[in-house]
JSON list of C-alpha atoms in Angstrom, two decimals:
[
{"chain": "A", "resi": 1, "resn": "UNK", "atom": "CA", "xyz": [-23.15, 21.24, 26.43]},
{"chain": "A", "resi": 2, "resn": "UNK", "atom": "CA", "xyz": [-20.81, 22.47, 29.18]},
{"chain": "A", "resi": 3, "resn": "UNK", "atom": "CA", "xyz": [-17.13, 22.22, 28.45]},
{"chain": "A", "resi": 4, "resn": "UNK", "atom": "CA", "xyz": [-14.79, 22.35, 31.45]},
{"chain": "A", "resi": 5, "resn": "UNK", "atom": "CA", "xyz": [-12.02, 24.82, 31.66]},
{"chain": "A", "resi": 6, "resn": "UNK", "atom": "CA", "xyz": [-8.67, 23.47, 30.92]},
{"chain": "A", "resi": 7, "resn": "UNK", "atom": "CA", "xyz": [-5.14, 24.72, 30.20]},
{"chain": "A", "resi": 8, "resn": "UNK", "atom": "CA", "xyz": [-4.52, 25.15, 26.45]},
{"chain": "A", "resi": 9, "resn": "UNK", "atom": "CA", "xyz": [-0.88, 25.05, 27.11]},
{"chain": "A", "resi": 10, "resn": "UNK", "atom": "CA", "xyz": [-1.08, 21.35, 27.74]},
{"chain": "A", "resi": 11, "resn": "UNK", "atom": "CA", "xyz": [-2.62, 20.49, 24.42]},
{"chain": "A", "resi": 12, "resn": "UNK", "atom": "CA", "xyz": [-0.41, 18.83, 21.78]},
{"chain": "A", "resi": 13, "resn": "UNK", "atom": "CA", "xyz": [-0.77, 19.06, 18.11]},
{"chain": "A", "resi": 14, "resn": "UNK", "atom": "CA", "xyz": [-1.81, 15.92, 16.36]},
{"chain": "A", "resi": 15, "resn": "UNK", "atom": "CA", "xyz": [0.39, 14.67, 13.56]},
{"chain": "A", "resi": 16, "resn": "UNK", "atom": "CA", "xyz": [-0.59, 15.79, 9.87]},
{"chain": "A", "resi": 17, "resn": "UNK", "atom": "CA", "xyz": [-2.67, 13.12, 8.08]},
{"chain": "A", "resi": 18, "resn": "UNK", "atom": "CA", "xyz": [-0.59, 11.35, 5.51]},
{"chain": "A", "resi": 19, "resn": "UNK", "atom": "CA", "xyz": [-2.25, 11.01, 2.06]},
{"chain": "A", "resi": 20, "resn": "UNK", "atom": "CA", "xyz": [-1.69, 7.61, 0.59]},
{"chain": "A", "resi": 21, "resn": "UNK", "atom": "CA", "xyz": [-1.12, 9.29, -2.74]},
{"chain": "A", "resi": 22, "resn": "UNK", "atom": "CA", "xyz": [2.13, 11.04, -1.25]},
{"chain": "A", "resi": 23, "resn": "UNK", "atom": "CA", "xyz": [3.39, 7.71, -0.11]},
{"chain": "A", "resi": 24, "resn": "UNK", "atom": "CA", "xyz": [5.67, 5.81, -2.48]},
{"chain": "A", "resi": 25, "resn": "UNK", "atom": "CA", "xyz": [4.21, 2.42, -2.99]},
{"chain": "A", "resi": 26, "resn": "UNK", "atom": "CA", "xyz": [4.65, -0.64, -5.14]},
{"chain": "A", "resi": 27, "resn": "UNK", "atom": "CA", "xyz": [1.52, -2.99, -5.76]},
{"chain": "A", "resi": 28, "resn": "UNK", "atom": "CA", "xyz": [1.26, -6.52, -6.91]},
{"chain": "A", "resi": 29, "resn": "UNK", "atom": "CA", "xyz": [-2.20, -7.64, -8.11]},
{"chain": "A", "resi": 30, "resn": "UNK", "atom": "CA", "xyz": [-3.60, -11.17, -8.64]},
{"chain": "A", "resi": 31, "resn": "UNK", "atom": "CA", "xyz": [-3.34, -10.72, -12.28]},
{"chain": "A", "resi": 32, "resn": "UNK", "atom": "CA", "xyz": [0.43, -10.41, -12.20]},
{"chain": "A", "resi": 33, "resn": "UNK", "atom": "CA", "xyz": [0.28, -6.55, -12.68]},
{"chain": "A", "resi": 34, "resn": "UNK", "atom": "CA", "xyz": [3.22, -4.69, -10.78]},
{"chain": "A", "resi": 35, "resn": "UNK", "atom": "CA", "xyz": [2.78, -0.99, -10.41]},
{"chain": "A", "resi": 36, "resn": "UNK", "atom": "CA", "xyz": [4.52, 1.94, -8.83]},
{"chain": "A", "resi": 37, "resn": "UNK", "atom": "CA", "xyz": [2.29, 4.80, -7.70]},
{"chain": "A", "resi": 38, "resn": "UNK", "atom": "CA", "xyz": [2.77, 8.40, -8.77]},
{"chain": "A", "resi": 39, "resn": "UNK", "atom": "CA", "xyz": [4.64, 9.28, -5.55]},
{"chain": "A", "resi": 40, "resn": "UNK", "atom": "CA", "xyz": [7.31, 6.71, -6.42]},
{"chain": "A", "resi": 41, "resn": "UNK", "atom": "CA", "xyz": [7.36, 7.68, -10.09]},
{"chain": "A", "resi": 42, "resn": "UNK", "atom": "CA", "xyz": [8.07, 11.25, -9.27]},
{"chain": "A", "resi": 43, "resn": "UNK", "atom": "CA", "xyz": [10.83, 10.25, -6.88]},
{"chain": "A", "resi": 44, "resn": "UNK", "atom": "CA", "xyz": [12.72, 7.84, -9.16]},
{"chain": "A", "resi": 45, "resn": "UNK", "atom": "CA", "xyz": [12.59, 10.39, -12.07]},
{"chain": "A", "resi": 46, "resn": "UNK", "atom": "CA", "xyz": [13.11, 8.76, -15.46]},
{"chain": "A", "resi": 47, "resn": "UNK", "atom": "CA", "xyz": [14.40, 5.56, -14.04]},
{"chain": "A", "resi": 48, "resn": "UNK", "atom": "CA", "xyz": [12.15, 2.59, -14.69]},
{"chain": "A", "resi": 49, "resn": "UNK", "atom": "CA", "xyz": [14.54, -0.39, -14.71]},
{"chain": "A", "resi": 50, "resn": "UNK", "atom": "CA", "xyz": [15.52, -1.93, -11.38]},
{"chain": "A", "resi": 51, "resn": "UNK", "atom": "CA", "xyz": [17.06, -5.12, -9.93]},
{"chain": "A", "resi": 52, "resn": "UNK", "atom": "CA", "xyz": [13.93, -6.27, -7.72]},
{"chain": "A", "resi": 53, "resn": "UNK", "atom": "CA", "xyz": [14.74, -8.55, -4.87]},
{"chain": "A", "resi": 54, "resn": "UNK", "atom": "CA", "xyz": [12.47, -10.03, -2.16]},
{"chain": "A", "resi": 55, "resn": "UNK", "atom": "CA", "xyz": [13.10, -11.31, 1.27]},
{"chain": "A", "resi": 56, "resn": "UNK", "atom": "CA", "xyz": [12.68, -14.97, 1.98]},
{"chain": "A", "resi": 57, "resn": "UNK", "atom": "CA", "xyz": [9.26, -14.35, 3.80]},
{"chain": "A", "resi": 58, "resn": "UNK", "atom": "CA", "xyz": [8.00, -11.93, 1.03]},
{"chain": "A", "resi": 59, "resn": "UNK", "atom": "CA", "xyz": [7.60, -9.19, 3.66]},
{"chain": "A", "resi": 60, "resn": "UNK", "atom": "CA", "xyz": [10.32, -6.85, 2.13]},
{"chain": "A", "resi": 61, "resn": "UNK", "atom": "CA", "xyz": [10.89, -5.81, -1.55]},
{"chain": "A", "resi": 62, "resn": "UNK", "atom": "CA", "xyz": [13.96, -3.93, -2.81]},
{"chain": "A", "resi": 63, "resn": "UNK", "atom": "CA", "xyz": [14.29, -2.05, -5.97]},
{"chain": "A", "resi": 64, "resn": "UNK", "atom": "CA", "xyz": [18.02, -1.73, -6.37]},
{"chain": "A", "resi": 65, "resn": "UNK", "atom": "CA", "xyz": [19.62, 0.89, -8.71]},
{"chain": "A", "resi": 66, "resn": "UNK", "atom": "CA", "xyz": [23.18, -0.08, -8.89]},
{"chain": "A", "resi": 67, "resn": "UNK", "atom": "CA", "xyz": [22.59, -3.70, -10.17]},
{"chain": "A", "resi": 68, "resn": "UNK", "atom": "CA", "xyz": [21.68, -5.25, -13.51]},
{"chain": "A", "resi": 69, "resn": "UNK", "atom": "CA", "xyz": [17.89, -4.64, -13.92]},
{"chain": "A", "resi": 70, "resn": "UNK", "atom": "CA", "xyz": [15.40, -7.50, -13.89]},
{"chain": "A", "resi": 71, "resn": "UNK", "atom": "CA", "xyz": [12.19, -5.51, -13.64]},
{"chain": "A", "resi": 72, "resn": "UNK", "atom": "CA", "xyz": [11.25, -2.60, -16.02]},
{"chain": "A", "resi": 73, "resn": "UNK", "atom": "CA", "xyz": [8.16, -0.39, -15.55]},
{"chain": "A", "resi": 74, "resn": "UNK", "atom": "CA", "xyz": [6.49, 1.55, -18.22]},
{"chain": "A", "resi": 75, "resn": "UNK", "atom": "CA", "xyz": [7.81, 5.06, -18.50]},
{"chain": "A", "resi": 76, "resn": "UNK", "atom": "CA", "xyz": [4.23, 6.70, -18.43]},
{"chain": "A", "resi": 77, "resn": "UNK", "atom": "CA", "xyz": [2.32, 4.15, -16.56]},
{"chain": "A", "resi": 78, "resn": "UNK", "atom": "CA", "xyz": [4.78, 2.83, -13.98]},
{"chain": "A", "resi": 79, "resn": "UNK", "atom": "CA", "xyz": [3.33, -0.66, -14.69]},
{"chain": "A", "resi": 80, "resn": "UNK", "atom": "CA", "xyz": [4.56, -4.06, -15.77]},
{"chain": "A", "resi": 81, "resn": "UNK", "atom": "CA", "xyz": [3.37, -7.62, -15.81]},
{"chain": "A", "resi": 82, "resn": "UNK", "atom": "CA", "xyz": [5.35, -10.38, -13.97]},
{"chain": "A", "resi": 83, "resn": "UNK", "atom": "CA", "xyz": [3.32, -13.54, -13.44]},
{"chain": "A", "resi": 84, "resn": "UNK", "atom": "CA", "xyz": [6.22, -15.48, -11.73]},
{"chain": "A", "resi": 85, "resn": "UNK", "atom": "CA", "xyz": [6.69, -12.75, -9.13]},
{"chain": "A", "resi": 86, "resn": "UNK", "atom": "CA", "xyz": [2.88, -12.76, -8.42]},
{"chain": "A", "resi": 87, "resn": "UNK", "atom": "CA", "xyz": [2.99, -16.52, -7.97]},
{"chain": "A", "resi": 88, "resn": "UNK", "atom": "CA", "xyz": [5.96, -16.40, -5.71]},
{"chain": "A", "resi": 89, "resn": "UNK", "atom": "CA", "xyz": [4.26, -13.83, -3.43]},
{"chain": "A", "resi": 90, "resn": "UNK", "atom": "CA", "xyz": [1.18, -16.03, -3.46]},
{"chain": "A", "resi": 91, "resn": "UNK", "atom": "CA", "xyz": [3.14, -19.28, -2.62]},
{"chain": "A", "resi": 92, "resn": "UNK", "atom": "CA", "xyz": [4.68, -17.29, 0.37]},
{"chain": "A", "resi": 93, "resn": "UNK", "atom": "CA", "xyz": [1.14, -17.08, 1.75]},
{"chain": "A", "resi": 94, "resn": "UNK", "atom": "CA", "xyz": [0.05, -13.53, 0.78]},
{"chain": "A", "resi": 95, "resn": "UNK", "atom": "CA", "xyz": [-3.48, -12.76, -0.39]},
{"chain": "A", "resi": 96, "resn": "UNK", "atom": "CA", "xyz": [-3.13, -10.38, -3.35]},
{"chain": "A", "resi": 97, "resn": "UNK", "atom": "CA", "xyz": [-3.25, -7.55, -3.87]},
{"chain": "A", "resi": 98, "resn": "UNK", "atom": "CA", "xyz": [-0.08, -6.71, -1.86]},
{"chain": "A", "resi": 99, "resn": "UNK", "atom": "CA", "xyz": [1.16, -3.18, -1.33]},
{"chain": "A", "resi": 100, "resn": "UNK", "atom": "CA", "xyz": [4.73, -2.28, -0.37]},
{"chain": "A", "resi": 101, "resn": "UNK", "atom": "CA", "xyz": [5.35, 1.00, 1.24]},
{"chain": "A", "resi": 102, "resn": "UNK", "atom": "CA", "xyz": [8.76, 2.11, -0.11]},
{"chain": "A", "resi": 103, "resn": "UNK", "atom": "CA", "xyz": [11.53, 4.28, 1.34]},
{"chain": "A", "resi": 104, "resn": "UNK", "atom": "CA", "xyz": [14.88, 5.35, -0.17]},
{"chain": "A", "resi": 105, "resn": "UNK", "atom": "CA", "xyz": [17.95, 3.56, 1.26]},
{"chain": "A", "resi": 106, "resn": "UNK", "atom": "CA", "xyz": [21.06, 5.76, 0.51]},
{"chain": "A", "resi": 107, "resn": "UNK", "atom": "CA", "xyz": [23.43, 3.12, 1.73]},
{"chain": "A", "resi": 108, "resn": "UNK", "atom": "CA", "xyz": [22.33, 0.49, -0.56]},
{"chain": "A", "resi": 109, "resn": "UNK", "atom": "CA", "xyz": [21.01, 2.88, -3.25]},
{"chain": "A", "resi": 110, "resn": "UNK", "atom": "CA", "xyz": [17.60, 1.02, -3.33]},
{"chain": "A", "resi": 111, "resn": "UNK", "atom": "CA", "xyz": [13.96, 1.60, -2.71]},
{"chain": "A", "resi": 112, "resn": "UNK", "atom": "CA", "xyz": [13.12, -0.82, 0.09]},
{"chain": "A", "resi": 113, "resn": "UNK", "atom": "CA", "xyz": [9.55, -1.56, 0.95]},
{"chain": "A", "resi": 114, "resn": "UNK", "atom": "CA", "xyz": [7.60, -3.27, 3.62]},
{"chain": "A", "resi": 115, "resn": "UNK", "atom": "CA", "xyz": [4.55, -5.36, 2.66]},
{"chain": "A", "resi": 116, "resn": "UNK", "atom": "CA", "xyz": [0.99, -4.33, 3.68]},
{"chain": "A", "resi": 117, "resn": "UNK", "atom": "CA", "xyz": [-1.38, -6.97, 2.81]},
{"chain": "A", "resi": 118, "resn": "UNK", "atom": "CA", "xyz": [-4.66, -5.67, 1.87]},
{"chain": "A", "resi": 119, "resn": "UNK", "atom": "CA", "xyz": [-7.61, -7.52, 3.43]},
{"chain": "A", "resi": 120, "resn": "UNK", "atom": "CA", "xyz": [-10.19, -8.98, 0.86]},
{"chain": "A", "resi": 121, "resn": "UNK", "atom": "CA", "xyz": [-13.47, -7.11, 1.03]},
{"chain": "A", "resi": 122, "resn": "UNK", "atom": "CA", "xyz": [-16.46, -8.75, 2.71]},
{"chain": "A", "resi": 123, "resn": "UNK", "atom": "CA", "xyz": [-18.57, -10.99, 0.35]},
{"chain": "A", "resi": 124, "resn": "UNK", "atom": "CA", "xyz": [-21.51, -9.16, -1.12]},
{"chain": "A", "resi": 125, "resn": "UNK", "atom": "CA", "xyz": [-23.76, -11.74, 0.43]},
{"chain": "A", "resi": 126, "resn": "UNK", "atom": "CA", "xyz": [-22.65, -10.80, 3.89]},
{"chain": "A", "resi": 127, "resn": "UNK", "atom": "CA", "xyz": [-23.25, -7.03, 3.20]},
{"chain": "A", "resi": 128, "resn": "UNK", "atom": "CA", "xyz": [-26.72, -7.66, 2.00]},
{"chain": "A", "resi": 129, "resn": "UNK", "atom": "CA", "xyz": [-27.45, -9.79, 5.03]},
{"chain": "A", "resi": 130, "resn": "UNK", "atom": "CA", "xyz": [-26.18, -7.08, 7.35]},
{"chain": "A", "resi": 131, "resn": "UNK", "atom": "CA", "xyz": [-28.50, -4.49, 5.54]},
{"chain": "A", "resi": 132, "resn": "UNK", "atom": "CA", "xyz": [-31.44, -6.83, 5.99]},
{"chain": "A", "resi": 133, "resn": "UNK", "atom": "CA", "xyz": [-30.73, -7.26, 9.69]},
{"chain": "A", "resi": 134, "resn": "UNK", "atom": "CA", "xyz": [-30.52, -3.51, 10.23]},
{"chain": "A", "resi": 135, "resn": "UNK", "atom": "CA", "xyz": [-33.85, -2.96, 8.53]},
{"chain": "A", "resi": 136, "resn": "UNK", "atom": "CA", "xyz": [-35.43, -5.72, 10.73]},
{"chain": "A", "resi": 137, "resn": "UNK", "atom": "CA", "xyz": [-34.08, -3.91, 13.92]},
{"chain": "A", "resi": 138, "resn": "UNK", "atom": "CA", "xyz": [-35.32, -0.61, 12.68]},
{"chain": "A", "resi": 139, "resn": "UNK", "atom": "CA", "xyz": [-38.82, -1.99, 11.87]},
{"chain": "A", "resi": 140, "resn": "UNK", "atom": "CA", "xyz": [-38.88, -3.72, 15.31]},
{"chain": "A", "resi": 141, "resn": "UNK", "atom": "CA", "xyz": [-38.14, -0.32, 17.08]},
{"chain": "A", "resi": 142, "resn": "UNK", "atom": "CA", "xyz": [-41.04, 1.32, 15.27]},
{"chain": "A", "resi": 143, "resn": "UNK", "atom": "CA", "xyz": [-43.69, -1.16, 16.40]}
]
């Protein structure tokens, strides 16, 4: 392999990889479980009660700290069950689980998150068919 000469001064650093564990997140599952991850738990400290609000399209979620709480997470687990919120998000057209990546908004004293809808995994039967098709191709090449 021959690598051409180039000017190292023109190279740029690539951004550091962000670890999802370091990103504050709130997740809503199909069973009605709402959880905040370790990164968000560490940033909110001992606070576990928030006034949760959602945008009309469900894309944004806010955990407000100055208003009367309507959502309480477990102190150690950072989890709670809320079937009504789960149904609301589903009725808005989201496929659960849904993950909100949260950021602190100083002006509103709230954690505000934008929704990242997680695509459902492929059906197991589709995965099996794909493996079978690969084996057939590999067998065909050997002949």
